[in-house]
């Protein structure tokens, strides 16, 4: 006689044999699909904090990652990255606060100062929390250009930053935010001075050991204070060809911050350069540094002098509007600048 199994899995024994039946219960998996951990938002969201543990090699590698498809698959508001290269405080911060007010979606701020400096901006300040991991930068040395590359790399981590402006703590804007945004965003070129100067302060600083990567016919000189678009910012950050040459063969009296970027970009992307700076300075007094302006200089004649500077070219057309920023301003200039900002600066 054969055995029969009941509906509940029990065994009815027969006389000839006994058969055991094992029932395996159903267990619900606790594992979640992996795709939930990856999203477009995680790639395009700007860093919540500018502080990080990456060294320069890691930072520059990360910042040099560029999408190969030009069209963005999301709504992107293009911003200007205002990059402040400073030693410590920003004495003219209240003026900049007034300049930025009401345009929060159109700009980002980055500050590179001495590593030992501890900022004390109030919580409401647009400069609060905008310090990037810094290293000491010495005037005329490659460490100065490395600081500028560090600023660019940190700013590139925000995919919305499209234009990058280098400023100092002694700079002021000469126009309101909307005018400056329009001027930069509508330009076909980036504003990097790159002059072939034949004298001792131009070609005379060239070292033949820089060939063949850099020939004397490529040698250019320009202002340290520049504006570049995202493409050129990536080119500067990812450079491994020209950096070693300038580091080893452009030392005082060759001032690398006047030659490295202008020469490199002239070789790589000459058609993208307006070949002029947006920052006005006064070199008329001679010396290694431009004139500094204080409280007594802030008047109608001073700003008329800036506005009447020689004409320049904008998008291949002559224009009288050539400068968007000016330097160098002492802390004592802040009071009259704030008092007359509407009259002189338009904000």
Coordinates of C-alpha atoms in Angstrom, one line a residue:
X1 CA 0.0 0.0 0.0
X2 CA 1.4 3.5 -1.0
X3 CA 1.6 6.5 1.2
X4 CA -0.6 9.6 0.7
X5 CA 0.3 13.2 1.5
X6 CA -2.4 15.4 2.9
X7 CA -3.2 18.9 1.9
X8 CA -1.2 20.4 4.9
X9 CA 1.9 18.4 4.0
X10 CA 1.4 15.7 6.7
X11 CA 2.2 12.1 6.0
X12 CA -0.2 9.2 6.1
X13 CA 1.8 6.1 6.7
X14 CA 1.3 3.0 4.8
X15 CA 2.3 -0.6 5.7
X16 CA 5.2 -0.9 3.1
X17 CA 7.2 2.4 3.6
X18 CA 7.5 5.8 5.1
X19 CA 8.3 9.0 3.0
X20 CA 9.3 12.3 4.5
X21 CA 8.3 15.6 2.7
X22 CA 10.2 18.9 3.4
X23 CA 8.4 22.1 2.9
X24 CA 10.6 25.3 2.3
X25 CA 8.9 28.5 3.4
X26 CA 9.0 31.6 1.1
X27 CA 11.3 34.4 2.4
X28 CA 11.0 38.0 1.2
X29 CA 14.3 39.5 0.0
X30 CA 15.6 42.6 1.9
X31 CA 18.0 43.6 -0.9
X32 CA 17.1 46.8 -2.9
X33 CA 18.0 47.3 -6.5
X34 CA 21.4 49.0 -7.1
X35 CA 20.0 51.6 -9.5
X36 CA 18.4 53.5 -6.8
X37 CA 21.8 54.7 -5.6
X38 CA 22.7 56.4 -8.9
X39 CA 21.0 59.4 -10.3
X40 CA 21.7 62.4 -12.6
X41 CA 21.1 64.7 -9.6
X42 CA 24.1 63.2 -7.8
X43 CA 26.4 64.2 -10.7
X44 CA 25.1 67.8 -11.3
X45 CA 24.4 68.9 -7.7
X46 CA 27.1 71.4 -6.6
X47 CA 29.1 70.4 -3.5
X48 CA 27.3 71.2 -0.3
X49 CA 30.7 72.3 1.2
X50 CA 33.8 73.7 -0.5
X51 CA 36.0 71.9 2.1
X52 CA 37.4 68.5 0.9
X53 CA 40.3 66.3 1.4
X54 CA 41.5 66.0 -2.2
X55 CA 45.1 67.0 -3.0
X56 CA 45.8 69.0 -6.1
X57 CA 46.4 65.9 -8.3
X58 CA 43.1 64.5 -7.3
X59 CA 41.2 67.8 -7.5
X60 CA 42.6 68.7 -11.0
X61 CA 41.7 65.2 -12.3
X62 CA 38.2 65.4 -11.0
X63 CA 37.7 69.0 -12.3
X64 CA 39.0 68.0 -15.8
X65 CA 36.2 65.5 -16.4
X66 CA 34.2 66.8 -19.3
X67 CA 30.9 65.4 -20.8
X68 CA 31.4 64.5 -24.4
X69 CA 27.8 65.4 -25.4
X70 CA 27.5 69.2 -25.6
X71 CA 23.7 69.4 -25.0
X72 CA 22.8 69.3 -21.3
X73 CA 19.9 66.9 -20.5
X74 CA 18.6 69.2 -17.8
X75 CA 17.8 72.9 -17.3
X76 CA 21.0 74.7 -16.6
X77 CA 21.2 78.3 -15.4
X78 CA 24.7 79.5 -16.4
X79 CA 26.6 81.3 -13.6
X80 CA 29.7 83.4 -13.2
X81 CA 32.3 82.1 -10.7
X82 CA 33.9 85.1 -8.9
X83 CA 37.2 83.8 -7.7
X84 CA 39.0 85.9 -5.0
X85 CA 42.8 85.3 -4.7
X86 CA 43.6 87.0 -1.3
X87 CA 46.1 86.9 1.5
X88 CA 43.4 87.3 4.2
X89 CA 40.4 89.4 4.7
X90 CA 38.3 91.1 2.0
X91 CA 38.0 94.7 3.2
X92 CA 35.7 95.7 0.4
X93 CA 33.2 92.9 1.1
X94 CA 30.3 95.2 2.0
X95 CA 30.5 96.8 -1.5
X96 CA 30.5 93.3 -3.1
X97 CA 27.6 92.3 -0.9
X98 CA 25.6 95.2 -2.4
X99 CA 26.7 94.3 -5.9
X100 CA 25.6 90.6 -5.6
X101 CA 22.3 91.3 -3.8
X102 CA 19.3 90.0 -5.7
X103 CA 21.3 87.9 -8.2
X104 CA 21.8 84.7 -6.1
X105 CA 21.1 82.3 -9.0
X106 CA 23.6 83.8 -11.3
X107 CA 26.9 83.6 -9.5
X108 CA 29.2 81.5 -7.3
X109 CA 32.0 82.8 -5.0
X110 CA 35.3 81.1 -4.2
X111 CA 38.1 82.4 -2.0
X112 CA 41.7 81.3 -1.9
X113 CA 43.7 82.8 1.0
X114 CA 46.7 82.0 3.1
X115 CA 46.1 78.6 4.8
X116 CA 46.7 80.2 8.2
X117 CA 43.9 82.8 7.7
X118 CA 40.6 82.1 9.5
X119 CA 37.8 84.0 7.9
X120 CA 35.2 85.7 10.2
X121 CA 32.4 86.6 7.8
X122 CA 29.0 86.9 9.4
X123 CA 26.5 84.0 8.7
X124 CA 24.5 86.3 6.4
X125 CA 27.5 87.2 4.2
X126 CA 27.7 85.8 0.6
X127 CA 31.4 85.1 1.5
X128 CA 30.6 82.8 4.4
X129 CA 31.7 79.2 3.7
X130 CA 33.2 80.0 0.4
X131 CA 36.8 79.3 1.3
X132 CA 38.5 76.6 -0.7
X133 CA 41.4 74.4 0.6
X134 CA 44.4 76.6 0.1
X135 CA 48.2 76.6 0.0
X136 CA 50.7 79.5 0.2
X137 CA 51.0 81.5 -3.0
X138 CA 54.2 83.6 -3.5
X139 CA 54.2 86.5 -5.9
X140 CA 56.0 85.8 -9.1
X141 CA 56.3 82.1 -8.4
X142 CA 54.5 79.1 -9.8
X143 CA 52.7 78.7 -6.5
X144 CA 50.7 81.8 -7.6
X145 CA 49.5 80.1 -10.8
X146 CA 48.8 76.9 -8.8
X147 CA 46.5 78.9 -6.5
X148 CA 44.7 80.2 -9.6
X149 CA 44.3 76.7 -11.0
X150 CA 43.1 75.5 -7.6
X151 CA 40.4 78.2 -7.7
X152 CA 39.4 77.2 -11.2
X153 CA 39.3 73.5 -10.3
X154 CA 37.0 74.0 -7.3
X155 CA 34.7 76.2 -9.3
X156 CA 34.6 73.6 -12.1
X157 CA 33.0 71.2 -9.6
X158 CA 29.8 73.2 -10.0
X159 CA 28.5 72.2 -13.4
X160 CA 26.5 75.5 -13.6
X161 CA 29.6 77.7 -13.6
X162 CA 30.2 78.8 -17.2
X163 CA 32.5 81.8 -16.8
X164 CA 35.4 82.3 -14.3
X165 CA 36.7 85.7 -13.2
X166 CA 39.9 86.1 -11.1
X167 CA 39.8 89.0 -8.7
X168 CA 41.8 90.2 -5.7
X169 CA 40.7 91.6 -2.3
X170 CA 41.6 95.1 -3.7
X171 CA 39.2 94.8 -6.7
X172 CA 35.9 96.6 -7.2
X173 CA 33.1 96.2 -9.8
X174 CA 32.7 99.2 -12.0
X175 CA 29.1 98.4 -13.1
X176 CA 26.0 96.7 -11.6
X177 CA 25.7 92.9 -11.7
X178 CA 23.2 92.7 -14.6
X179 CA 25.5 94.9 -16.9
X180 CA 28.5 92.7 -16.1
X181 CA 26.6 89.4 -16.5
X182 CA 25.3 90.6 -19.9
X183 CA 28.7 91.8 -21.1
X184 CA 30.4 88.5 -20.2
X185 CA 27.6 86.1 -21.3
X186 CA 27.2 87.7 -24.7
X187 CA 30.9 87.8 -25.5
X188 CA 32.3 85.4 -28.1
X189 CA 35.7 85.5 -26.5
X190 CA 37.4 85.1 -23.1
X191 CA 39.3 88.1 -21.7
X192 CA 42.9 87.1 -21.3
X193 CA 45.6 89.5 -22.3
X194 CA 48.2 87.9 -24.5
X195 CA 50.7 90.3 -26.0
X196 CA 53.8 89.5 -28.0
X197 CA 56.1 92.2 -26.4
X198 CA 59.5 92.4 -28.0
X199 CA 61.4 94.2 -25.2
X200 CA 63.2 92.9 -22.1
X201 CA 60.0 92.6 -20.1
X202 CA 58.4 90.5 -22.8
X203 CA 60.5 88.2 -25.1
X204 CA 63.5 89.1 -23.0
X205 CA 62.1 86.8 -20.3
X206 CA 61.9 83.8 -22.5
X207 CA 64.2 80.8 -21.8
X208 CA 65.2 78.7 -24.8
X209 CA 65.1 75.6 -22.5
X210 CA 61.3 75.8 -22.9
X211 CA 61.4 74.6 -26.5
X212 CA 60.0 72.7 -28.3
X213 CA 56.8 72.9 -26.2
X214 CA 57.1 76.7 -26.1
X215 CA 59.0 78.6 -28.8
X216 CA 59.9 82.3 -28.6
X217 CA 57.3 83.1 -31.3
X218 CA 54.6 81.6 -28.9
X219 CA 55.8 83.7 -25.9
X220 CA 53.1 86.0 -24.6
X221 CA 52.5 88.4 -21.7
X222 CA 49.3 89.5 -20.1
X223 CA 47.6 90.7 -16.9
X224 CA 47.2 88.2 -14.1
X225 CA 43.5 89.2 -13.8
X226 CA 41.5 87.3 -16.3
X227 CA 38.1 85.9 -17.3
X228 CA 37.8 82.6 -19.1
X229 CA 34.9 80.3 -20.2
X230 CA 34.5 76.7 -19.0
X231 CA 36.4 75.2 -21.9
X232 CA 39.5 77.3 -21.3
X233 CA 39.2 76.8 -17.5
X234 CA 39.4 73.0 -18.1
X235 CA 42.4 73.5 -20.4
X236 CA 44.2 75.4 -17.7
X237 CA 43.4 72.8 -15.0
X238 CA 44.3 69.7 -17.0
X239 CA 47.6 71.1 -18.4
X240 CA 50.6 68.8 -17.9
X241 CA 52.6 69.9 -20.9
X242 CA 53.4 73.6 -20.3
X243 CA 53.3 73.6 -16.5
X244 CA 56.7 71.8 -16.0
X245 CA 58.4 74.1 -18.5
X246 CA 57.2 77.3 -16.8
X247 CA 57.8 75.9 -13.3
X248 CA 61.5 75.2 -14.1
X249 CA 62.4 78.0 -16.6
X250 CA 60.2 81.0 -15.7
X251 CA 61.4 82.4 -12.4
X252 CA 62.0 86.0 -11.3
X253 CA 62.9 88.1 -13.2
X254 CA 60.5 86.1 -15.3
X255 CA 57.1 86.4 -13.5
X256 CA 55.2 83.3 -14.3
X257 CA 51.7 84.7 -13.5
X258 CA 52.2 87.2 -16.4
X259 CA 53.2 84.6 -19.0
X260 CA 52.0 81.0 -18.2
X261 CA 48.3 81.2 -19.0
X262 CA 48.6 83.8 -21.9
X263 CA 51.2 81.7 -23.6
X264 CA 49.5 78.3 -23.1
X265 CA 46.1 79.5 -24.3
X266 CA 47.7 81.4 -27.3
X267 CA 49.2 78.0 -28.4
X268 CA 46.1 75.9 -27.7
X269 CA 43.1 78.2 -28.3
X270 CA 44.1 81.6 -29.8
X271 CA 40.8 82.2 -31.5
X272 CA 38.9 82.1 -28.2
X273 CA 40.9 85.1 -26.7
X274 CA 39.8 88.7 -26.8
X275 CA 43.5 89.5 -25.9
X276 CA 42.7 92.0 -23.2
X277 CA 41.8 92.1 -19.5
X278 CA 38.6 93.4 -18.0
X279 CA 40.3 94.8 -14.9
X280 CA 41.6 98.4 -15.0
X281 CA 44.8 99.3 -13.2
X282 CA 47.1 102.3 -13.1
X283 CA 50.7 101.7 -14.0
X284 CA 51.5 105.3 -14.7
X285 CA 53.5 105.7 -11.5
X286 CA 56.1 103.0 -12.5
X287 CA 57.4 100.2 -10.3
X288 CA 56.6 96.6 -9.9
X289 CA 53.1 97.2 -8.6
X290 CA 50.2 99.4 -9.8
X291 CA 49.0 102.5 -7.9
X292 CA 46.7 102.0 -4.9
X293 CA 43.7 104.3 -4.4
X294 CA 42.3 105.4 -1.1
X295 CA 39.5 107.6 0.3
X296 CA 40.7 110.8 -1.3
X297 CA 40.7 109.3 -4.8
X298 CA 37.0 108.4 -4.9
X299 CA 35.5 111.3 -6.9
X300 CA 34.0 112.1 -10.3
X301 CA 37.3 112.8 -11.9
X302 CA 38.7 109.4 -11.0
X303 CA 35.8 107.4 -12.5
X304 CA 35.7 109.7 -15.5
X305 CA 39.3 108.9 -16.1
X306 CA 38.5 105.1 -16.1
X307 CA 35.5 105.5 -18.4
X308 CA 37.6 107.6 -20.9
X309 CA 40.2 104.9 -21.3
X310 CA 41.2 104.2 -24.9
X311 CA 38.6 102.3 -26.9
X312 CA 38.8 98.5 -27.3
X313 CA 37.1 95.8 -29.3
X314 CA 34.1 93.7 -28.2
X315 CA 32.8 90.9 -30.4
X316 CA 34.9 92.4 -33.3
X317 CA 33.3 95.8 -32.9
X318 CA 34.9 98.9 -31.4
X319 CA 33.5 100.0 -28.0
X320 CA 34.2 102.4 -25.2
X321 CA 33.1 100.0 -22.5
X322 CA 36.3 98.1 -21.9
X323 CA 36.6 97.5 -18.1
X324 CA 34.2 95.8 -15.8
X325 CA 36.5 95.8 -12.7
X326 CA 39.3 98.0 -11.2
X327 CA 42.1 97.8 -8.7
X328 CA 43.9 98.5 -6.4
X329 CA 41.7 100.0 -3.7
X330 CA 42.7 100.5 -0.1
X331 CA 40.3 99.7 2.8
X332 CA 39.9 103.5 3.4
X333 CA 38.1 103.7 0.0
X334 CA 35.2 101.6 1.2
X335 CA 33.3 104.4 2.9
X336 CA 33.0 106.8 -0.1
X337 CA 32.5 103.9 -2.4
X338 CA 29.5 102.8 -0.4
X339 CA 28.2 106.3 -0.1
X340 CA 28.4 107.0 -3.9
X341 CA 28.0 103.5 -5.3
X342 CA 24.8 104.4 -7.1
X343 CA 26.4 107.4 -8.8
X344 CA 29.7 105.9 -9.7
X345 CA 29.0 102.2 -10.1
X346 CA 25.3 101.9 -10.9
X347 CA 24.2 99.9 -7.8

